Amino acid sequence: MTPIHPSTVITCHANADFDALAAMIAANKLYPGAALVFPGSQETSLKDYFVQSAMYLFNFQSLKDIDLDAVRLLVVVDTRQRARLTHVEPLLAIPGLEIHIYDHHPPSEDALTGTEEFCRPWGATTSIIVDRIRELSLAVSEDEATILGLGIFEDTGGFMFSATTGHDFEAAAWLRTMGMDLDVIRDIMSRDLSSEQVAILSELIDSSSTHTINGVEIVLADVSLESYVGDFALLTHKLMDMEKIRVLFAIGRMGDRIQLVARSKVPEVDVGMVCSSFGGGGHPYAASASIKDRTISQVKDELFALLYSHINPQLSVREYMSSPVVRIKASQSLAEAAEIMIRYGLKALPVVEDGQACGIIESTVADKGVGHGLGDERVVEYMLEDFETVTEDQDLYRVMEIILGRRQRLVPVLRNQELIGVITRTDLINILIQEPARIPEASLSDKRQERNVRQMLHERLPEDMIQLLQLAGQIGREMGVDVYAVGGFVRDALLNIPNDDLDLVVEGDGISFAQTLGGRLQARVRPHLKFRTSVLILPTGQKIDVATARLEYYEYPAALPIVELSSLKMDLYRRDFSINTLAIHLCPPHFGKLVDFFGGQQDLKDGIIRVLHSLSFVEDPTRIIRAIRFEQRFQFKIGSQTERLIKNAVRLNIFQRLSGARIRHELRLLTEDSAPVDGLVRMRDLGLLMEIHPLLHFPPTKESLLQEIEKVITWYKLLFREKNPDIWIVYFLGLVSGFDPQQVQTLTSRLQFSPKRVELIETTRRQLRYMAMQLAQWGKKKGSRADLYDILRPLSLEGLLYSMAKQRRQELKKALSLYLTHLQDMAIAVSGRDIEAMGLRPGPEFSIILQTVKRAVLNNEARTREEQLLLARSLVEELQRQPADHHY
């Protein structure tokens, strides 16, 4: 389609209703020639009407068909909330864009600021624009009047909602004079329900429950559906009318998301404010939200927590905070923090500096630190720095969000930046437990977050992998144990990255499960009794790791883990980063259920690498290198708290206690990953290479060599050669470039290279020095390809790739490329048997003839077998003509 070039675009919010559609069409009267960009809607009634009528009558366009460079003005109707305008983000990014806003909703925290704003607390946005149309004495057609009237009727509830104003009546009265057809509006607003809608309405009625929260009756109803069903808002209206409900929250799970529709007829409950906490919006009396990555149970829990604080404004922080505050100074030790928390029975302490809160230290961190011999370390090194606070005048609404949403155990209360109190998770539970209604489960424990990803698995994984996962789940069910896919396999499935490296965790006897699964798959099973793990090797060569749910603890920093039996949650807690703690249940009927105890889904979405606790790097410093590797591979960012813990581990010289073999293994994995040089530079900048050994710390001048190595290795991989280099050795040669033999020996000793690898490095370095001189001479003399072959043949593949990266002369770099791509594998088509058939008896002459033929082949002088045979025959005949004493 040919792009259109409007200077003005009109749009509304996502999940639009009739008022939003009508307001867009009304705005088109004020801005003739504008393009109308509709975000789409999940309401079937609106979708049908829009497709059948408005699309044909008015200038609706898709944003992708609009020339963005031509747009100078954006008109936004029925919202000011930027989060509901993601479909026009490219327009909002245009510098100097003029914005006009027409809205009847209260402003939100992320409200847009318009060049011109027409915002009134009326019953419908359409009424505001109709008032402008009347002021300008513009005319509307009968069809336009009917559409605009439909928007006003719907958003005022047929003029029955309490937010309806006299302006809405006046707008509707004027539209009536312009030909508004009330029969059409009545038909659309009161059409019969389909059999499917009747069934859903029945489920909503059956599931509805009434809760009295601080004197106000709240009705909750929920329904779970496999796919999207239209008119959920209409069904909510019907339910309110039929049951005479004053406040209703209807929750519908539809496919991969939750739809929340809320209505209120009482001033005590502002449903717009509640829905905005879920990323939605609306009015105090009518609002909605579309929620991803949560279950109905989780939405209910958060909803209850919000209602408890919202409906009872007298529940202020001042009344419920604990004061005076038990605190600890940032300069005090972990041992002192642990002792204070034991003395007072606390799970966390606010950390202060000069009277102001600067962090939070939890008892688990302090206790572990003391157990690892770090009791003398300062609290400031291990405290949580990224935390939220409240003031004493705020209500509990914000406290709920912090404790439930951020899982922050303790919320400091400030007055003029000074710490005057705290509210803890226990305080919150005690407040809620006084109410007879249900207490949010999320406030009582770290409840896992679940959603089903069955459909995603079928879309992203090959069929044989799906069958394998289903078989594992079926066997687990037969054996009475729960089986989960975990770790990188799950992470990469969510990121849509191919990965057939499958890890399974069994809440039961993992070895017995592995033997049963191996029998079904005709696989070899290798059990490891000490760690209660097994490796299955399938006939195809694929490996599956099976583990018993286990807890690892470390006897001292940098030690290997000790293993005990545990639950799935504790097994996942031992892992390195939150993005690797996700699990997928495989047993029917729960197949595909994604389990997230530690916020891994959110960190994947935000692109954050985050450790699970403050002593993670102290217990296993190699996790630092893995953090950098994942950061570079996924183009994520190490979280600020995690980066601070890395720097603290470096300060503690933790790597000094780590064996060279473990460090070398992690360095090997990093160099074999997708962005090795960026990873090495990140290690250098964080001081890790210096900490491992000062000789590894490379200057910026050596960076260019490492980047050339990365380019050469990428080039070589694209050749798809049978022989693969040891990539880590190539990079190591780059890191020790310019070092003397003693320095190289020092590093190979620190990293505990095997004798075989040490010999490879030393031999390669000697050969490189000799080869460099020979290659330079070959270049000056413009030597033959056969001579080039003789020079490079003794060098290892790793040495060749390193030499190619280090070589600055383009003609010599091309020569190395020629050898790697052609010469090294060039074979002759003539054999000893061919020569013997020519009448020459075996002897020294055989090798001379074969070498001569090979040099001719290398120099492109005898390409075909016929040419090579002809050359060999001429050499044989020449030898036969010579006297015997002239032969070798």
PDB file of N, CA, C and O in Angstrom, residues 237-275:
ATOM      1  N   HIS A 237     -21.941  -5.552  33.165  1.00  0.00           N
ATOM      2  CA  HIS A 237     -23.132  -4.711  33.329  1.00  0.00           C
ATOM      3  C   HIS A 237     -24.358  -5.560  33.651  1.00  0.00           C
ATOM      4  O   HIS A 237     -25.142  -5.247  34.559  1.00  0.00           O
ATOM      5  N   LYS A 238     -24.529  -6.642  32.908  1.00  0.00           N
ATOM      6  CA  LYS A 238     -25.687  -7.508  33.112  1.00  0.00           C
ATOM      7  C   LYS A 238     -25.692  -8.089  34.521  1.00  0.00           C
ATOM      8  O   LYS A 238     -26.733  -8.156  35.185  1.00  0.00           O
ATOM      9  N   LEU A 239     -24.505  -8.529  34.964  1.00  0.00           N
ATOM     10  CA  LEU A 239     -24.400  -9.123  36.296  1.00  0.00           C
ATOM     11  C   LEU A 239     -24.756  -8.103  37.373  1.00  0.00           C
ATOM     12  O   LEU A 239     -25.472  -8.424  38.340  1.00  0.00           O
ATOM     13  N   MET A 240     -24.294  -6.878  37.236  1.00  0.00           N
ATOM     14  CA  MET A 240     -24.616  -5.830  38.215  1.00  0.00           C
ATOM     15  C   MET A 240     -26.115  -5.579  38.266  1.00  0.00           C
ATOM     16  O   MET A 240     -26.708  -5.460  39.348  1.00  0.00           O
ATOM     17  N   ASP A 241     -26.729  -5.491  37.099  1.00  0.00           N
ATOM     18  CA  ASP A 241     -28.160  -5.196  37.055  1.00  0.00           C
ATOM     19  C   ASP A 241     -28.989  -6.345  37.620  1.00  0.00           C
ATOM     20  O   ASP A 241     -29.948  -6.129  38.376  1.00  0.00           O
ATOM     21  N   MET A 242     -28.618  -7.574  37.251  1.00  0.00           N
ATOM     22  CA  MET A 242     -29.403  -8.730  37.678  1.00  0.00           C
ATOM     23  C   MET A 242     -29.314  -8.957  39.180  1.00  0.00           C
ATOM     24  O   MET A 242     -30.304  -9.316  39.825  1.00  0.00           O
ATOM     25  N   GLU A 243     -28.122  -8.773  39.749  1.00  0.00           N
ATOM     26  CA  GLU A 243     -27.905  -9.084  41.166  1.00  0.00           C
ATOM     27  C   GLU A 243     -27.954  -7.848  42.067  1.00  0.00           C
ATOM     28  O   GLU A 243     -27.693  -7.968  43.270  1.00  0.00           O
ATOM     29  N   LYS A 244     -28.247  -6.688  41.483  1.00  0.00           N
ATOM     30  CA  LYS A 244     -28.329  -5.435  42.268  1.00  0.00           C
ATOM     31  C   LYS A 244     -27.040  -5.191  43.047  1.00  0.00           C
ATOM     32  O   LYS A 244     -27.038  -4.919  44.257  1.00  0.00           O
ATOM     33  N   ILE A 245     -25.915  -5.292  42.351  1.00  0.00           N
ATOM     34  CA  ILE A 245     -24.602  -5.161  42.990  1.00  0.00           C
ATOM     35  C   ILE A 245     -24.172  -3.699  42.976  1.00  0.00           C
ATOM     36  O   ILE A 245     -24.366  -2.992  41.988  1.00  0.00           O
ATOM     37  N   ARG A 246     -23.542  -3.254  44.054  1.00  0.00           N
ATOM     38  CA  ARG A 246     -23.065  -1.877  44.147  1.00  0.00           C
ATOM     39  C   ARG A 246     -21.614  -1.740  43.690  1.00  0.00           C
ATOM     40  O   ARG A 246     -21.253  -0.758  43.056  1.00  0.00           O
ATOM     41  N   VAL A 247     -20.787  -2.718  44.038  1.00  0.00           N
ATOM     42  CA  VAL A 247     -19.380  -2.713  43.610  1.00  0.00           C
ATOM     43  C   VAL A 247     -19.033  -4.108  43.100  1.00  0.00           C
ATOM     44  O   VAL A 247     -19.212  -5.092  43.820  1.00  0.00           O
ATOM     45  N   LEU A 248     -18.528  -4.179  41.870  1.00  0.00           N
ATOM     46  CA  LEU A 248     -18.244  -5.481  41.258  1.00  0.00           C
ATOM     47  C   LEU A 248     -16.870  -5.470  40.592  1.00  0.00           C
ATOM     48  O   LEU A 248     -16.525  -4.538  39.859  1.00  0.00           O
ATOM     49  N   PHE A 249     -16.113  -6.520  40.845  1.00  0.00           N
ATOM     50  CA  PHE A 249     -14.873  -6.783  40.121  1.00  0.00           C
ATOM     51  C   PHE A 249     -15.031  -8.135  39.436  1.00  0.00           C
ATOM     52  O   PHE A 249     -15.130  -9.172  40.109  1.00  0.00           O
ATOM     53  N   ALA A 250     -15.084  -8.114  38.102  1.00  0.00           N
ATOM     54  CA  ALA A 250     -15.199  -9.336  37.317  1.00  0.00           C
ATOM     55  C   ALA A 250     -13.841  -9.674  36.708  1.00  0.00           C
ATOM     56  O   ALA A 250     -13.227  -8.834  36.038  1.00  0.00           O
ATOM     57  N   ILE A 251     -13.368 -10.891  36.955  1.00  0.00           N
ATOM     58  CA  ILE A 251     -12.046 -11.322  36.526  1.00  0.00           C
ATOM     59  C   ILE A 251     -12.203 -12.476  35.554  1.00  0.00           C
ATOM     60  O   ILE A 251     -12.818 -13.496  35.891  1.00  0.00           O
ATOM     61  N   GLY A 252     -11.672 -12.335  34.362  1.00  0.00           N
ATOM     62  CA  GLY A 252     -11.773 -13.388  33.363  1.00  0.00           C
ATOM     63  C   GLY A 252     -10.417 -13.775  32.814  1.00  0.00           C
ATOM     64  O   GLY A 252      -9.687 -12.920  32.298  1.00  0.00           O
ATOM     65  N   ARG A 253     -10.051 -15.048  32.959  1.00  0.00           N
ATOM     66  CA  ARG A 253      -8.820 -15.518  32.305  1.00  0.00           C
ATOM     67  C   ARG A 253      -9.180 -15.931  30.891  1.00  0.00           C
ATOM     68  O   ARG A 253      -9.995 -16.817  30.671  1.00  0.00           O
ATOM     69  N   MET A 254      -8.563 -15.272  29.921  1.00  0.00           N
ATOM     70  CA  MET A 254      -8.855 -15.539  28.511  1.00  0.00           C
ATOM     71  C   MET A 254      -7.538 -15.750  27.779  1.00  0.00           C
ATOM     72  O   MET A 254      -6.812 -14.798  27.508  1.00  0.00           O
ATOM     73  N   GLY A 255      -7.228 -17.003  27.485  1.00  0.00           N
ATOM     74  CA  GLY A 255      -5.966 -17.290  26.818  1.00  0.00           C
ATOM     75  C   GLY A 255      -4.795 -17.002  27.734  1.00  0.00           C
ATOM     76  O   GLY A 255      -4.718 -17.519  28.844  1.00  0.00           O
ATOM     77  N   ASP A 256      -3.904 -16.115  27.304  1.00  0.00           N
ATOM     78  CA  ASP A 256      -2.674 -15.852  28.055  1.00  0.00           C
ATOM     79  C   ASP A 256      -2.753 -14.611  28.923  1.00  0.00           C
ATOM     80  O   ASP A 256      -1.737 -14.127  29.403  1.00  0.00           O
ATOM     81  N   ARG A 257      -3.935 -14.084  29.139  1.00  0.00           N
ATOM     82  CA  ARG A 257      -4.027 -12.873  29.959  1.00  0.00           C
ATOM     83  C   ARG A 257      -5.300 -12.861  30.792  1.00  0.00           C
ATOM     84  O   ARG A 257      -6.225 -13.647  30.568  1.00  0.00           O
ATOM     85  N   ILE A 258      -5.330 -11.941  31.751  1.00  0.00           N
ATOM     86  CA  ILE A 258      -6.486 -11.756  32.628  1.00  0.00           C
ATOM     87  C   ILE A 258      -7.166 -10.434  32.263  1.00  0.00           C
ATOM     88  O   ILE A 258      -6.501  -9.397  32.159  1.00  0.00           O
ATOM     89  N   GLN A 259      -8.493 -10.481  32.069  1.00  0.00           N
ATOM     90  CA  GLN A 259      -9.278  -9.266  31.856  1.00  0.00           C
ATOM     91  C   GLN A 259      -9.978  -8.912  33.172  1.00  0.00           C
ATOM     92  O   GLN A 259     -10.675  -9.754  33.754  1.00  0.00           O
ATOM     93  N   LEU A 260      -9.765  -7.701  33.636  1.00  0.00           N
ATOM     94  CA  LEU A 260     -10.408  -7.218  34.856  1.00  0.00           C
ATOM     95  C   LEU A 260     -11.336  -6.074  34.490  1.00  0.00           C
ATOM     96  O   LEU A 260     -10.894  -5.071  33.926  1.00  0.00           O
ATOM     97  N   VAL A 261     -12.625  -6.233  34.783  1.00  0.00           N
ATOM     98  CA  VAL A 261     -13.608  -5.183  34.546  1.00  0.00           C
ATOM     99  C   VAL A 261     -14.231  -4.826  35.888  1.00  0.00           C
ATOM    100  O   VAL A 261     -14.678  -5.718  36.628  1.00  0.00           O
ATOM    101  N   ALA A 262     -14.249  -3.551  36.224  1.00  0.00           N
ATOM    102  CA  ALA A 262     -14.714  -3.113  37.539  1.00  0.00           C
ATOM    103  C   ALA A 262     -15.776  -2.030  37.397  1.00  0.00           C
ATOM    104  O   ALA A 262     -15.673  -1.154  36.535  1.00  0.00           O
ATOM    105  N   ARG A 263     -16.793  -2.094  38.234  1.00  0.00           N
ATOM    106  CA  ARG A 263     -17.863  -1.093  38.274  1.00  0.00           C
ATOM    107  C   ARG A 263     -18.169  -0.759  39.717  1.00  0.00           C
ATOM    108  O   ARG A 263     -18.164  -1.627  40.593  1.00  0.00           O
ATOM    109  N   SER A 264     -18.431   0.520  39.981  1.00  0.00           N
ATOM    110  CA  SER A 264     -18.729   0.969  41.339  1.00  0.00           C
ATOM    111  C   SER A 264     -19.833   2.015  41.317  1.00  0.00           C
ATOM    112  O   SER A 264     -19.828   2.919  40.471  1.00  0.00           O
ATOM    113  N   LYS A 265     -20.768   1.883  42.240  1.00  0.00           N
ATOM    114  CA  LYS A 265     -21.833   2.871  42.396  1.00  0.00           C
ATOM    115  C   LYS A 265     -21.735   3.586  43.739  1.00  0.00           C
ATOM    116  O   LYS A 265     -22.680   4.281  44.142  1.00  0.00           O
ATOM    117  N   VAL A 266     -20.603   3.413  44.419  1.00  0.00           N
ATOM    118  CA  VAL A 266     -20.423   4.050  45.726  1.00  0.00           C
ATOM    119  C   VAL A 266     -19.168   4.911  45.690  1.00  0.00           C
ATOM    120  O   VAL A 266     -18.171   4.544  45.049  1.00  0.00           O
ATOM    121  N   PRO A 267     -19.174   6.041  46.363  1.00  0.00           N
ATOM    122  CA  PRO A 267     -18.001   6.932  46.317  1.00  0.00           C
ATOM    123  C   PRO A 267     -16.786   6.380  47.049  1.00  0.00           C
ATOM    124  O   PRO A 267     -15.658   6.802  46.800  1.00  0.00           O
ATOM    125  N   GLU A 268     -17.000   5.411  47.965  1.00  0.00           N
ATOM    126  CA  GLU A 268     -15.880   4.887  48.738  1.00  0.00           C
ATOM    127  C   GLU A 268     -14.914   4.057  47.894  1.00  0.00           C
ATOM    128  O   GLU A 268     -13.752   3.875  48.282  1.00  0.00           O
ATOM    129  N   VAL A 269     -15.372   3.547  46.750  1.00  0.00           N
ATOM    130  CA  VAL A 269     -14.526   2.666  45.932  1.00  0.00           C
ATOM    131  C   VAL A 269     -14.282   3.318  44.577  1.00  0.00           C
ATOM    132  O   VAL A 269     -15.197   3.433  43.761  1.00  0.00           O
ATOM    133  N   ASP A 270     -13.055   3.745  44.360  1.00  0.00           N
ATOM    134  CA  ASP A 270     -12.636   4.329  43.084  1.00  0.00           C
ATOM    135  C   ASP A 270     -12.009   3.218  42.260  1.00  0.00           C
ATOM    136  O   ASP A 270     -10.826   2.908  42.393  1.00  0.00           O
ATOM    137  N   VAL A 271     -12.809   2.594  41.383  1.00  0.00           N
ATOM    138  CA  VAL A 271     -12.292   1.454  40.624  1.00  0.00           C
ATOM    139  C   VAL A 271     -11.252   1.888  39.596  1.00  0.00           C
ATOM    140  O   VAL A 271     -10.404   1.093  39.187  1.00  0.00           O
ATOM    141  N   GLY A 272     -11.291   3.143  39.177  1.00  0.00           N
ATOM    142  CA  GLY A 272     -10.270   3.638  38.259  1.00  0.00           C
ATOM    143  C   GLY A 272      -8.901   3.610  38.889  1.00  0.00           C
ATOM    144  O   GLY A 272      -7.907   3.232  38.257  1.00  0.00           O
ATOM    145  N   MET A 273      -8.828   3.999  40.148  1.00  0.00           N
ATOM    146  CA  MET A 273      -7.555   3.991  40.862  1.00  0.00           C
ATOM    147  C   MET A 273      -7.048   2.561  41.047  1.00  0.00           C
ATOM    148  O   MET A 273      -5.853   2.280  40.881  1.00  0.00           O
ATOM    149  N   VAL A 274      -7.971   1.651  41.373  1.00  0.00           N
ATOM    150  CA  VAL A 274      -7.585   0.255  41.573  1.00  0.00           C
ATOM    151  C   VAL A 274      -7.070  -0.347  40.272  1.00  0.00           C
ATOM    152  O   VAL A 274      -6.011  -0.984  40.231  1.00  0.00           O
ATOM    153  N   CYS A 275      -7.801  -0.144  39.175  1.00  0.00           N
ATOM    154  CA  CYS A 275      -7.391  -0.736  37.891  1.00  0.00           C
ATOM    155  C   CYS A 275      -6.088  -0.139  37.374  1.00  0.00           C
ATOM    156  O   CYS A 275      -5.330  -0.806  36.670  1.00  0.00           O
TER     157      CYS A 275
END
